[in-house]
Amino acid sequence: SQQGEEDPQALSIQEGENATMNCSYKTSINNLQWYRQNSGRGLVHLILIRSNEREKHSGRLRVTLDTSKKSSSLLITASRAADTASYFCATASGGSYIPTFGRGTSLIVHP
Amino acid sequence: DSGVTQTPKHLITATGQRVTLRCSPRSEDLSVYWYQQSLDQGLQFLIHYYNGEERAKGNILERFSAQQFPDLHSELNLSSLELGDSALYFCASSSRTGRQETQYFGPGTRLLVL
């Protein structure tokens, strides 16, 4: 079963707008990671946030983590057409270091 | 470019056949992970090798096997193929086994079983 579940399943926005994707998970985690996948390609690591962190930034990306709600969000600001991709959250929990991936949010940014 | 290579890029074969997928990790990485990605199951972890030894198994079928060689490249063997094995197979490498590790994914092998 999937540990992390992304929401929404699909998101369509205009270039320049912000995109927010959410990830909810069921059990306590060690860390949470966000990955991007362009159509048919391999996943690319975007950002890792540890369970004791609440917010992290990387360029136009902002990730938050709320362990009390067991959720994380990924915000992409000033989106570009090149941001069109699927975005996955991955969690590692308990004694496991193996990340479990959600089904992803498909983001389309229209130029 | 992640530095992880996978061959072949595409593979078309028939049911009942056997195929071998190959992965070369980044030069500094000792760990190799294999994943299967299909539309209905999402991205599923199959197996993890570290420096030649199997470290963890996920949802890997008995018809599937893998190994990591002394030069650290890895092969995933899929046998008695079924239609449902059609999927994208990714390998990923990372520099250590630990709680905070980033995985670097290869471009994948797209397998189509007819």
mmCIF file of N, CA, C and O in Angstrom, chain A residues 63-104:
data_model
loop_
_atom_site.group_PDB
_atom_site.id
_atom_site.type_symbol
_atom_site.label_atom_id
_atom_site.label_comp_id
_atom_site.label_asym_id
_atom_site.label_seq_id
_atom_site.Cartn_x
_atom_site.Cartn_y
_atom_site.Cartn_z
ATOM 1 N N VAL A 63 8.801 23.724 0.559
ATOM 2 C CA VAL A 63 8.178 22.530 1.114
ATOM 3 C C VAL A 63 7.893 22.760 2.586
ATOM 4 O O VAL A 63 8.738 23.283 3.313
ATOM 5 N N THR A 64 6.713 22.401 3.005
ATOM 6 C CA THR A 64 6.369 22.450 4.424
ATOM 7 C C THR A 64 6.028 21.052 4.904
ATOM 8 O O THR A 64 5.616 20.195 4.123
ATOM 9 N N LEU A 65 6.205 20.857 6.181
ATOM 10 C CA LEU A 65 5.894 19.566 6.795
ATOM 11 C C LEU A 65 5.160 19.814 8.095
ATOM 12 O O LEU A 65 5.633 20.571 8.945
ATOM 13 N N ASP A 66 4.018 19.201 8.237
ATOM 14 C CA ASP A 66 3.240 19.283 9.473
ATOM 15 C C ASP A 66 3.066 17.859 9.990
ATOM 16 O O ASP A 66 2.190 17.123 9.526
ATOM 17 N N THR A 67 3.918 17.476 10.930
ATOM 18 C CA THR A 67 3.871 16.091 11.405
ATOM 19 C C THR A 67 2.621 15.826 12.237
ATOM 20 O O THR A 67 2.189 14.678 12.335
ATOM 21 N N SER A 68 2.038 16.861 12.820
ATOM 22 C CA SER A 68 0.821 16.635 13.606
ATOM 23 C C SER A 68 -0.348 16.270 12.698
ATOM 24 O O SER A 68 -1.233 15.500 13.090
ATOM 25 N N LYS A 69 -0.322 16.798 11.491
ATOM 26 C CA LYS A 69 -1.382 16.486 10.522
ATOM 27 C C LYS A 69 -0.931 15.406 9.540
ATOM 28 O O LYS A 69 -1.696 15.004 8.669
ATOM 29 N N LYS A 70 0.296 14.968 9.689
ATOM 30 C CA LYS A 70 0.863 13.972 8.776
ATOM 31 C C LYS A 70 0.685 14.421 7.330
ATOM 32 O O LYS A 70 0.088 13.704 6.492
ATOM 33 N N SER A 71 1.163 15.617 7.063
ATOM 34 C CA SER A 71 1.014 16.128 5.710
ATOM 35 C C SER A 71 2.178 17.035 5.344
ATOM 36 O O SER A 71 2.852 17.608 6.218
ATOM 37 N N SER A 72 2.377 17.160 4.050
ATOM 38 C CA SER A 72 3.414 18.034 3.513
ATOM 39 C C SER A 72 2.849 18.733 2.287
ATOM 40 O O SER A 72 1.923 18.217 1.643
ATOM 41 N N SER A 73 3.384 19.895 1.996
ATOM 42 C CA SER A 73 2.977 20.566 0.774
ATOM 43 C C SER A 73 4.206 21.010 0.012
ATOM 44 O O SER A 73 5.247 21.333 0.590
ATOM 45 N N LEU A 74 4.061 21.012 -1.291
ATOM 46 C CA LEU A 74 5.098 21.506 -2.196
ATOM 47 C C LEU A 74 4.513 22.679 -2.954
ATOM 48 O O LEU A 74 3.481 22.540 -3.620
ATOM 49 N N LEU A 75 5.153 23.829 -2.823
ATOM 50 C CA LEU A 75 4.717 25.030 -3.525
ATOM 51 C C LEU A 75 5.760 25.380 -4.569
ATOM 52 O O LEU A 75 6.947 25.484 -4.258
ATOM 53 N N ILE A 76 5.307 25.530 -5.798
ATOM 54 C CA ILE A 76 6.171 26.007 -6.868
ATOM 55 C C ILE A 76 5.699 27.409 -7.203
ATOM 56 O O ILE A 76 4.551 27.611 -7.621
ATOM 57 N N THR A 77 6.549 28.381 -6.999
ATOM 58 C CA THR A 77 6.145 29.755 -7.272
ATOM 59 C C THR A 77 6.518 30.148 -8.700
ATOM 60 O O THR A 77 7.457 29.605 -9.295
ATOM 61 N N ALA A 78 5.741 31.096 -9.237
ATOM 62 C CA ALA A 78 6.001 31.631 -10.583
ATOM 63 C C ALA A 78 6.282 30.500 -11.568
ATOM 64 O O ALA A 78 7.359 30.424 -12.164
ATOM 65 N N SER A 79 5.318 29.625 -11.715
ATOM 66 C CA SER A 79 5.518 28.412 -12.507
ATOM 67 C C SER A 79 5.865 28.731 -13.955
ATOM 68 O O SER A 79 5.512 29.791 -14.494
ATOM 69 N N ARG A 80 6.550 27.778 -14.557
ATOM 70 C CA ARG A 80 6.958 27.877 -15.954
ATOM 71 C C ARG A 80 6.457 26.653 -16.695
ATOM 72 O O ARG A 80 6.207 25.611 -16.079
ATOM 73 N N ALA A 81 6.357 26.755 -17.994
ATOM 74 C CA ALA A 81 5.914 25.601 -18.793
ATOM 75 C C ALA A 81 6.821 24.396 -18.542
ATOM 76 O O ALA A 81 6.364 23.239 -18.531
ATOM 77 N N ALA A 82 8.098 24.651 -18.293
ATOM 78 C CA ALA A 82 9.049 23.559 -18.053
ATOM 79 C C ALA A 82 8.793 22.832 -16.739
ATOM 80 O O ALA A 82 9.365 21.762 -16.497
ATOM 81 N N ASP A 83 7.957 23.383 -15.881
ATOM 82 C CA ASP A 83 7.606 22.704 -14.630
ATOM 83 C C ASP A 83 6.576 21.603 -14.860
ATOM 84 O O ASP A 83 6.256 20.854 -13.933
ATOM 85 N N THR A 84 6.029 21.539 -16.064
ATOM 86 C CA THR A 84 5.060 20.484 -16.381
ATOM 87 C C THR A 84 5.696 19.122 -16.156
ATOM 88 O O THR A 84 6.710 18.789 -16.764
ATOM 89 N N ALA A 85 5.099 18.347 -15.259
ATOM 90 C CA ALA A 85 5.669 17.057 -14.860
ATOM 91 C C ALA A 85 4.738 16.437 -13.831
ATOM 92 O O ALA A 85 3.759 17.047 -13.410
ATOM 93 N N SER A 86 5.089 15.230 -13.418
ATOM 94 C CA SER A 86 4.408 14.623 -12.267
ATOM 95 C C SER A 86 5.292 14.795 -11.043
ATOM 96 O O SER A 86 6.519 14.694 -11.138
ATOM 97 N N TYR A 87 4.663 15.064 -9.929
ATOM 98 C CA TYR A 87 5.396 15.306 -8.690
ATOM 99 C C TYR A 87 4.989 14.252 -7.660
ATOM 100 O O TYR A 87 3.791 14.021 -7.433
ATOM 101 N N PHE A 88 5.994 13.632 -7.060
ATOM 102 C CA PHE A 88 5.758 12.545 -6.115
ATOM 103 C C PHE A 88 6.344 12.896 -4.758
ATOM 104 O O PHE A 88 7.435 13.464 -4.671
ATOM 105 N N CYS A 89 5.628 12.507 -3.725
ATOM 106 C CA CYS A 89 6.241 12.547 -2.410
ATOM 107 C C CYS A 89 6.637 11.128 -2.038
ATOM 108 O O CYS A 89 6.031 10.149 -2.501
ATOM 109 N N ALA A 90 7.684 11.017 -1.256
ATOM 110 C CA ALA A 90 8.181 9.710 -0.830
ATOM 111 C C ALA A 90 8.529 9.793 0.639
ATOM 112 O O ALA A 90 9.172 10.742 1.084
ATOM 113 N N THR A 91 8.101 8.817 1.383
ATOM 114 C CA THR A 91 8.343 8.823 2.825
ATOM 115 C C THR A 91 9.089 7.569 3.243
ATOM 116 O O THR A 91 8.925 6.497 2.658
ATOM 117 N N ALA A 92 9.912 7.731 4.248
ATOM 118 C CA ALA A 92 10.576 6.601 4.896
ATOM 119 C C ALA A 92 10.149 6.642 6.356
ATOM 120 O O ALA A 92 10.166 7.703 6.977
ATOM 121 N N SER A 93 9.735 5.516 6.857
ATOM 122 C CA SER A 93 9.202 5.520 8.221
ATOM 123 C C SER A 93 9.712 4.334 9.016
ATOM 124 O O SER A 93 10.194 3.340 8.442
ATOM 125 N N GLY A 94 9.611 4.475 10.332
ATOM 126 C CA GLY A 94 10.043 3.416 11.229
ATOM 127 C C GLY A 94 11.509 3.136 11.049
ATOM 128 O O GLY A 94 12.326 4.034 10.898
ATOM 129 N N GLY A 95 11.863 1.890 11.022
ATOM 130 C CA GLY A 95 13.253 1.510 10.851
ATOM 131 C C GLY A 95 13.648 1.377 9.390
ATOM 132 O O GLY A 95 14.791 1.038 9.093
ATOM 133 N N SER A 96 12.719 1.676 8.504
ATOM 134 C CA SER A 96 13.014 1.498 7.085
ATOM 135 C C SER A 96 13.586 2.761 6.477
ATOM 136 O O SER A 96 13.160 3.865 6.795
ATOM 137 N N TYR A 97 14.551 2.600 5.607
ATOM 138 C CA TYR A 97 15.113 3.720 4.858
ATOM 139 C C TYR A 97 14.594 3.729 3.431
ATOM 140 O O TYR A 97 14.919 4.605 2.650
ATOM 141 N N ILE A 98 13.801 2.701 3.099
ATOM 142 C CA ILE A 98 13.288 2.599 1.735
ATOM 143 C C ILE A 98 12.143 3.594 1.556
ATOM 144 O O ILE A 98 11.141 3.516 2.270
ATOM 145 N N PRO A 99 12.253 4.521 0.618
ATOM 146 C CA PRO A 99 11.159 5.472 0.429
ATOM 147 C C PRO A 99 9.973 4.807 -0.242
ATOM 148 O O PRO A 99 10.131 4.008 -1.157
ATOM 149 N N THR A 100 8.799 5.146 0.234
ATOM 150 C CA THR A 100 7.551 4.686 -0.360
ATOM 151 C C THR A 100 6.927 5.856 -1.086
ATOM 152 O O THR A 100 6.728 6.913 -0.493
ATOM 153 N N PHE A 101 6.620 5.657 -2.350
ATOM 154 C CA PHE A 101 6.141 6.745 -3.201
ATOM 155 C C PHE A 101 4.626 6.759 -3.284
ATOM 156 O O PHE A 101 3.981 5.708 -3.313
ATOM 157 N N GLY A 102 4.072 7.976 -3.360
ATOM 158 C CA GLY A 102 2.675 8.133 -3.652
ATOM 159 C C GLY A 102 2.444 7.986 -5.153
ATOM 160 O O GLY A 102 3.359 7.664 -5.907
ATOM 161 N N ARG A 103 1.201 8.225 -5.561
ATOM 162 C CA ARG A 103 0.866 8.078 -6.982
ATOM 163 C C ARG A 103 1.133 9.342 -7.784
ATOM 164 O O ARG A 103 1.047 9.331 -9.006
ATOM 165 N N GLY A 104 1.416 10.423 -7.114
ATOM 166 C CA GLY A 104 1.844 11.619 -7.820
ATOM 167 C C GLY A 104 0.744 12.591 -8.174
ATOM 168 O O GLY A 104 -0.437 12.243 -8.242
#
